[in-house]
Amino acid sequence: MPPRLNIPPVTRVVLVVLLLQSVLSAAVRYRQWSAHSEIVVEWLTLIPQLSLFYPWTFLSATLVENNIFTLGIALLTLYHGGKYLERAWSSREFAKFLLVASLIPNTLTFLVLVTLFTITRNEDWTLMTIAGTIPLQISFLVAFSQLVPAHTVTLFRGVLSMRVPRFPLLYLGVVTILSITPLLTSASLLLAIFGLLASWTYLRFYKTVFPDLDSSQPTSLRGDASETFAFAEFFPGPLKPFVAAITDQIFNLLVAMRICTPFSQADISAAAQGGNFVQRSGHGGVRAEAERRRALALKVLDQRLHAATAGSSSAGRSQSNPPIQPSGPTISTQPQPNTQAAMTSQPTTVLGETNYNPDQDHIEKGD
């Protein structure tokens, strides 16, 4: 009996549409091919100068690839990433995420190309094709950075090790390099940038999250106020303070314009506690995600307590005077409780073990 592919419904539809539209675009370009002109399909891909009468291209252009190489990468990305995210969020939330990650980057790229044409009067900007799954691919990496921020991916048998939140910036760098070559256009770079910003903004401030089954919190919470999903976490350690200062100013401006709503103290406390609000998933996934976040928060807290205890004990020893020998008879002291020794010698066993490595930046802050 052949193996059955268990693909969630939204992911299945997206894969079929991507394959059909890419094949249709290739067939049209093959039939109209000419050595003296470039063939575009303005009713399937987004062309600023030609697609104004086809408004559906603002959405359909995302699921069109122009060559077999990028089509293969897109199919693998949507298959594996779509299955994971749809099962973690539900089909409805995943469909809303795809809509945001497709429509907003395409629209913003369209506006930028029109603006460049207005400034330079160069028609090449308005004849540039806006298409491809690049905004979806970088949006999936942003979503993984939210769901598994402490995971580390090891490649080439340990030669390269990188945390998940570093991948969106790495992907953006690869697209930037390829956009200089004939492989990708400037529109691809714009799609990657706007895909990163749109997906992070949606997940940070607008996406609906669901409470843990054991909590009594309301169900109206939106966004993710955790420090592990701050925009500065995408960047290396030395750049984080500068990025955080810039993003804070942008956030204050958006709050003043009433585009974003600042997090309440309850939202920040819930995120800091590591899991009162989690993503919806099937087969007990809510409790599993809550336990994962609790384990991560407990691990970080355990490291901080151990660092604070070690620092205070060393400072006390350096400032204390030599002990005075008693003149009377020797008094036998009682042994210290085992809990005190366990807490100072083996910090990881106090709050339990976890398979998730805490964020290195949190350890540095604790030190």
Coordinates of C-alpha atoms in Angstrom, one line a residue:
M1 CA 0.0 0.0 0.0
P2 CA 1.5 3.4 -1.0
P3 CA 2.2 5.8 1.8
R4 CA -0.4 8.5 2.4
L5 CA 0.6 12.1 2.5
N6 CA -1.0 13.8 5.5
I7 CA -1.1 17.4 4.4
P8 CA -3.3 20.0 6.1
P9 CA -6.0 21.6 3.9
V10 CA -4.6 25.1 3.5
T11 CA -1.1 23.8 2.8
R12 CA -2.5 21.4 0.2
V13 CA -4.4 24.1 -1.6
V14 CA -1.4 26.4 -1.6
L15 CA 0.8 23.7 -3.1
V16 CA -1.6 22.9 -5.8
V17 CA -2.2 26.6 -6.8
L18 CA 1.6 27.2 -6.8
L19 CA 2.2 24.2 -9.1
L20 CA -0.7 25.1 -11.5
Q21 CA 0.1 28.8 -11.8
S22 CA 3.8 28.2 -12.3
V23 CA 3.1 25.6 -15.0
L24 CA 0.6 27.9 -16.7
S25 CA 3.0 30.8 -16.6
A26 CA 5.8 28.7 -18.1
A27 CA 3.4 27.4 -20.9
V28 CA 2.4 31.0 -21.9
R29 CA 5.9 32.2 -21.9
Y30 CA 7.0 29.2 -24.0
R31 CA 4.3 29.7 -26.6
Q32 CA 5.0 33.5 -26.9
W33 CA 8.8 33.3 -26.6
S34 CA 10.8 35.6 -28.7
A35 CA 14.6 36.3 -28.8
H36 CA 14.0 40.0 -29.1
S37 CA 11.6 40.7 -26.2
E38 CA 10.9 39.5 -22.7
I39 CA 7.6 37.7 -22.2
V40 CA 5.5 38.7 -19.1
V41 CA 2.1 37.3 -18.0
E42 CA 0.5 40.4 -16.6
W43 CA -2.8 38.7 -15.7
L44 CA -0.9 36.2 -13.4
T45 CA 2.1 38.1 -12.1
L46 CA 2.2 41.7 -10.9
I47 CA 3.6 44.2 -13.4
P48 CA 3.1 47.8 -12.1
Q49 CA 2.5 49.2 -15.6
L50 CA 0.4 46.4 -17.0
S51 CA -1.5 44.7 -14.1
L52 CA -3.7 47.6 -12.9
F53 CA -6.7 46.0 -14.7
Y54 CA -6.0 42.6 -12.9
P55 CA -6.2 43.4 -9.2
W56 CA -6.1 39.7 -8.2
T57 CA -2.4 39.7 -9.2
F58 CA -1.6 41.4 -5.9
L59 CA -2.3 38.1 -4.4
S60 CA -1.8 35.5 -7.1
A61 CA 1.7 36.7 -8.0
T62 CA 3.1 35.2 -4.8
L63 CA 2.3 31.7 -6.0
V64 CA 4.1 31.9 -9.3
E65 CA 7.7 30.8 -9.9
N66 CA 9.5 31.5 -13.2
N67 CA 12.0 28.6 -13.2
I68 CA 12.2 25.0 -12.1
F69 CA 14.9 25.7 -9.5
T70 CA 12.9 28.3 -7.5
L71 CA 9.8 26.2 -8.0
G72 CA 11.4 23.2 -6.3
I73 CA 12.6 25.3 -3.4
A74 CA 9.1 26.9 -3.0
L75 CA 7.4 23.5 -3.0
L76 CA 9.7 22.1 -0.3
T77 CA 9.4 25.3 1.8
L78 CA 5.6 25.4 1.6
Y79 CA 5.3 21.6 2.2
H80 CA 7.4 21.4 5.3
G81 CA 6.8 24.9 6.7
G82 CA 3.1 24.9 5.9
K83 CA 2.5 21.6 7.6
Y84 CA 4.3 22.7 10.8
L85 CA 2.7 26.2 11.0
E86 CA -0.9 25.1 10.1
R87 CA -0.8 22.4 12.7
A88 CA 0.6 24.8 15.3
W89 CA -1.9 27.6 14.6
S90 CA -5.0 26.1 13.0
S91 CA -6.0 26.4 9.3
R92 CA -7.8 29.7 9.8
E93 CA -4.9 31.4 11.5
F94 CA -2.4 30.0 8.9
A95 CA -4.6 31.3 6.0
K96 CA -4.7 34.7 7.6
F97 CA -0.9 34.7 8.0
L98 CA -0.4 33.7 4.3
L99 CA -2.7 36.5 3.3
V100 CA -0.7 39.1 5.3
A101 CA 2.6 37.7 4.1
S102 CA 1.5 37.9 0.4
L103 CA -0.6 40.9 0.0
I104 CA 1.3 43.5 2.0
P105 CA 4.8 42.8 0.6
N106 CA 3.4 42.8 -3.0
T107 CA 1.5 46.1 -2.4
L108 CA 4.5 47.8 -0.8
T109 CA 6.9 46.6 -3.5
F110 CA 4.4 47.9 -6.2
L111 CA 4.3 51.3 -4.5
V112 CA 8.1 51.5 -4.3
L113 CA 8.6 50.7 -7.9
V114 CA 6.0 53.3 -9.0
T115 CA 7.8 55.8 -6.8
L116 CA 11.2 55.0 -8.3
F117 CA 9.7 55.4 -11.8
T118 CA 8.3 58.8 -10.7
I119 CA 11.7 60.0 -9.6
T120 CA 13.8 58.6 -12.4
R121 CA 11.4 58.3 -15.3
N122 CA 12.9 55.0 -16.1
E123 CA 10.2 52.6 -17.3
D124 CA 12.2 49.5 -16.3
W125 CA 10.9 50.0 -12.8
T126 CA 7.3 49.7 -13.8
L127 CA 8.0 46.8 -16.2
M128 CA 9.7 44.8 -13.5
T129 CA 7.9 41.5 -12.5
I130 CA 6.7 41.1 -8.9
A131 CA 6.3 37.4 -8.3
G132 CA 7.6 34.5 -6.3
T133 CA 7.3 32.9 -2.8
I134 CA 10.2 34.9 -1.4
P135 CA 7.9 36.8 1.1
L136 CA 6.4 33.5 2.2
Q137 CA 9.8 31.9 2.8
I138 CA 11.1 34.7 4.9
S139 CA 7.8 34.9 6.8
F140 CA 8.0 31.2 7.7
L141 CA 11.5 31.8 9.1
V142 CA 10.1 34.7 11.2
A143 CA 7.3 32.4 12.5
F144 CA 9.8 29.7 13.4
S145 CA 11.8 32.4 15.3
Q146 CA 8.7 33.0 17.4
L147 CA 7.7 29.4 18.0
V148 CA 11.2 28.0 18.7
P149 CA 13.4 30.9 19.7
A150 CA 15.9 28.8 21.7
H151 CA 16.5 26.1 19.1
T152 CA 19.9 25.8 17.5
V153 CA 20.3 24.3 14.0
T154 CA 23.6 22.5 13.4
L155 CA 24.8 22.0 9.9
F156 CA 27.7 20.1 8.2
R157 CA 28.2 17.8 11.2
G158 CA 28.7 20.6 13.7
V159 CA 30.8 22.9 11.6
L160 CA 28.1 25.6 11.5
S161 CA 25.7 26.1 14.4
M162 CA 23.1 28.9 14.4
R163 CA 20.0 29.8 16.4
V164 CA 16.7 29.9 14.6
P165 CA 16.2 33.8 15.0
R166 CA 19.3 34.3 13.0
F167 CA 17.9 32.7 9.8
P168 CA 15.7 35.6 8.6
L169 CA 18.6 37.9 8.5
L170 CA 20.8 35.3 6.8
Y171 CA 18.1 34.7 4.2
L172 CA 17.8 38.4 3.6
G173 CA 21.6 38.6 3.0
V174 CA 21.4 35.8 0.5
V175 CA 18.6 37.5 -1.4
T176 CA 20.6 40.7 -1.4
I177 CA 23.6 39.1 -3.0
L178 CA 21.5 37.2 -5.6
S179 CA 19.6 40.4 -6.5
I180 CA 22.9 41.8 -7.8
T181 CA 23.2 38.9 -10.2
P182 CA 20.8 38.1 -13.0
L183 CA 19.2 35.4 -10.9
L184 CA 17.0 37.8 -9.0
T185 CA 15.7 41.3 -9.5
S186 CA 15.5 44.3 -7.3
A187 CA 11.8 43.4 -6.7
S188 CA 12.9 40.2 -5.0
L189 CA 15.0 42.2 -2.5
L190 CA 12.0 44.5 -1.8
L191 CA 9.7 41.5 -1.3
A192 CA 12.2 39.9 1.2
I193 CA 12.5 43.1 3.2
F194 CA 8.7 43.8 3.3
G195 CA 8.0 40.2 4.0
L196 CA 10.2 40.3 7.0
L197 CA 8.6 43.5 8.3
A198 CA 5.0 42.5 7.6
S199 CA 5.2 39.0 9.1
W200 CA 7.0 40.2 12.3
T201 CA 4.6 43.1 12.8
Y202 CA 1.6 40.9 12.4
L203 CA 2.9 38.2 14.8
R204 CA 4.2 40.8 17.3
F205 CA 1.1 43.0 17.5
Y206 CA -1.9 41.6 15.8
K207 CA -2.1 37.8 15.6
T208 CA -4.6 36.2 18.0
V209 CA -3.1 33.9 20.6
F210 CA -4.9 31.5 22.9
P211 CA -4.6 30.9 26.6
D212 CA -3.3 27.8 28.3
L213 CA -6.0 25.4 29.4
D214 CA -4.9 25.7 33.0
S215 CA -4.9 29.5 33.1
S216 CA -7.8 31.9 33.7
Q217 CA -6.6 34.6 31.4
P218 CA -8.9 36.2 28.9
T219 CA -8.9 35.1 25.3
S220 CA -8.6 38.5 23.7
L221 CA -4.8 38.8 23.8
R222 CA -3.1 39.6 20.6
G223 CA 0.6 39.6 19.6
D224 CA 3.7 38.4 21.4
A225 CA 5.3 40.6 24.0
S226 CA 8.1 38.3 24.9
E227 CA 11.7 39.6 24.8
T228 CA 12.8 36.6 22.7
F229 CA 10.7 37.9 19.8
A230 CA 11.8 41.5 19.8
F231 CA 13.0 42.7 16.5
A232 CA 16.6 43.2 17.8
E233 CA 16.8 39.5 18.4
F234 CA 17.2 38.9 14.7
F235 CA 20.6 40.7 14.8
P236 CA 24.0 39.7 16.3
G237 CA 24.7 40.7 19.9
P238 CA 26.9 43.8 19.2
L239 CA 24.2 45.3 17.0
K240 CA 21.2 44.7 19.3
P241 CA 21.4 47.9 21.3
F242 CA 21.5 50.1 18.2
V243 CA 18.7 48.2 16.5
A244 CA 16.6 48.3 19.7
A245 CA 17.1 52.0 20.0
I246 CA 15.9 52.6 16.5
T247 CA 13.0 50.2 16.7
D248 CA 11.8 51.8 19.9
Q249 CA 11.6 55.2 18.3
I250 CA 9.7 53.7 15.3
F251 CA 7.3 51.9 17.7
N252 CA 6.7 55.1 19.6
L253 CA 5.9 56.9 16.3
L254 CA 3.5 54.1 15.3
V255 CA 1.8 54.3 18.7
A256 CA 1.4 58.0 18.3
M257 CA -0.2 57.4 14.9
R258 CA -2.4 54.8 16.5
I259 CA -1.2 52.1 14.2
C260 CA 0.1 49.9 17.0
T261 CA -1.1 49.5 20.5
P262 CA 1.5 49.3 23.3
F263 CA 1.5 46.2 25.4
S264 CA 0.0 46.3 28.8
Q265 CA 1.8 45.3 31.9
A266 CA -0.3 42.1 32.1
D267 CA 0.7 41.2 28.6
I268 CA 4.4 41.6 29.4
S269 CA 4.1 39.7 32.6
A270 CA 2.3 36.9 30.8
A271 CA 5.0 36.7 28.2
A272 CA 7.8 36.8 30.8
Q273 CA 6.2 33.9 32.8
G274 CA 6.8 31.8 29.7
G275 CA 3.6 30.4 28.4
N276 CA 0.3 31.5 29.8
F277 CA -0.6 32.3 26.2
V278 CA 0.4 29.8 23.6
Q279 CA -0.3 28.9 20.0
R280 CA -3.2 26.6 19.2
S281 CA -2.4 23.1 18.0
G282 CA -4.0 19.8 17.8
H283 CA -3.4 16.6 19.8
G284 CA -2.5 18.2 23.1
G285 CA -0.3 20.8 21.5
V286 CA -1.5 23.6 23.7
R287 CA -0.2 21.9 26.9
A288 CA 3.0 20.8 25.2
E289 CA 3.7 24.3 24.0
A290 CA 2.9 25.7 27.5
E291 CA 5.3 23.2 29.1
R292 CA 8.0 24.1 26.5
R293 CA 7.7 27.8 27.3
R294 CA 7.6 27.1 31.1
A295 CA 10.7 25.0 30.8
L296 CA 12.5 27.7 28.9
A297 CA 11.6 30.4 31.4
L298 CA 12.6 28.2 34.4
K299 CA 15.9 27.4 32.8
V300 CA 16.7 31.1 32.3
L301 CA 15.5 31.9 35.8
D302 CA 17.6 29.1 37.2
Q303 CA 20.7 30.4 35.4
R304 CA 20.1 33.9 36.7
L305 CA 19.6 32.7 40.3
H306 CA 22.8 30.7 40.2
A307 CA 24.8 33.7 38.8
A308 CA 23.4 36.0 41.4
T309 CA 24.1 33.5 44.2
A310 CA 27.7 33.0 43.0
G311 CA 28.3 36.7 42.7
S312 CA 27.0 37.6 46.2
S313 CA 28.9 34.8 47.8
S314 CA 32.2 35.9 46.2
A315 CA 31.6 39.5 47.2
G316 CA 30.8 38.5 50.7
R317 CA 34.1 36.5 51.0
S318 CA 36.2 39.4 49.7
Q319 CA 34.7 41.9 52.1
S320 CA 34.5 39.7 55.2
N321 CA 37.2 39.9 58.0
P322 CA 39.1 36.9 59.2
P323 CA 37.1 34.9 61.8
I324 CA 37.9 35.4 65.5
Q325 CA 38.7 32.2 67.3
P326 CA 36.5 31.7 70.3
S327 CA 38.2 31.7 73.7
G328 CA 35.7 29.3 75.3
P329 CA 35.1 25.6 74.6
T330 CA 34.5 24.5 71.1
I331 CA 30.9 24.4 70.0
S332 CA 30.0 21.8 67.4
T333 CA 28.0 23.2 64.5
Q334 CA 25.1 21.5 62.8
P335 CA 25.5 20.4 59.2
Q336 CA 24.0 22.7 56.5
P337 CA 20.8 21.6 54.9
N338 CA 21.1 19.5 51.8
T339 CA 18.8 21.9 49.9
Q340 CA 21.3 24.7 50.3
A341 CA 24.1 22.7 48.9
A342 CA 22.0 21.4 46.1
M343 CA 20.9 24.9 45.1
T344 CA 24.5 26.3 45.0
S345 CA 26.2 23.3 43.5
Q346 CA 23.7 21.9 41.0
P347 CA 21.4 24.7 39.8
T348 CA 19.9 22.8 36.9
T349 CA 18.4 20.2 39.1
V350 CA 16.4 22.6 41.2
L351 CA 13.8 23.6 38.6
G352 CA 14.0 20.6 36.4
E353 CA 15.8 19.6 33.2
T354 CA 14.8 20.8 29.8
N355 CA 16.0 20.0 26.3
Y356 CA 15.7 23.6 25.1
N357 CA 18.8 25.8 25.3
P358 CA 18.1 29.2 26.8
D359 CA 18.9 32.3 24.9
Q360 CA 22.5 33.3 25.3
D361 CA 21.6 37.0 25.6
H362 CA 19.4 36.3 28.6
I363 CA 22.4 34.6 30.3
E364 CA 24.6 37.6 29.6
K365 CA 22.0 39.9 31.0
G366 CA 21.8 37.8 34.1
D367 CA 25.6 37.8 34.5

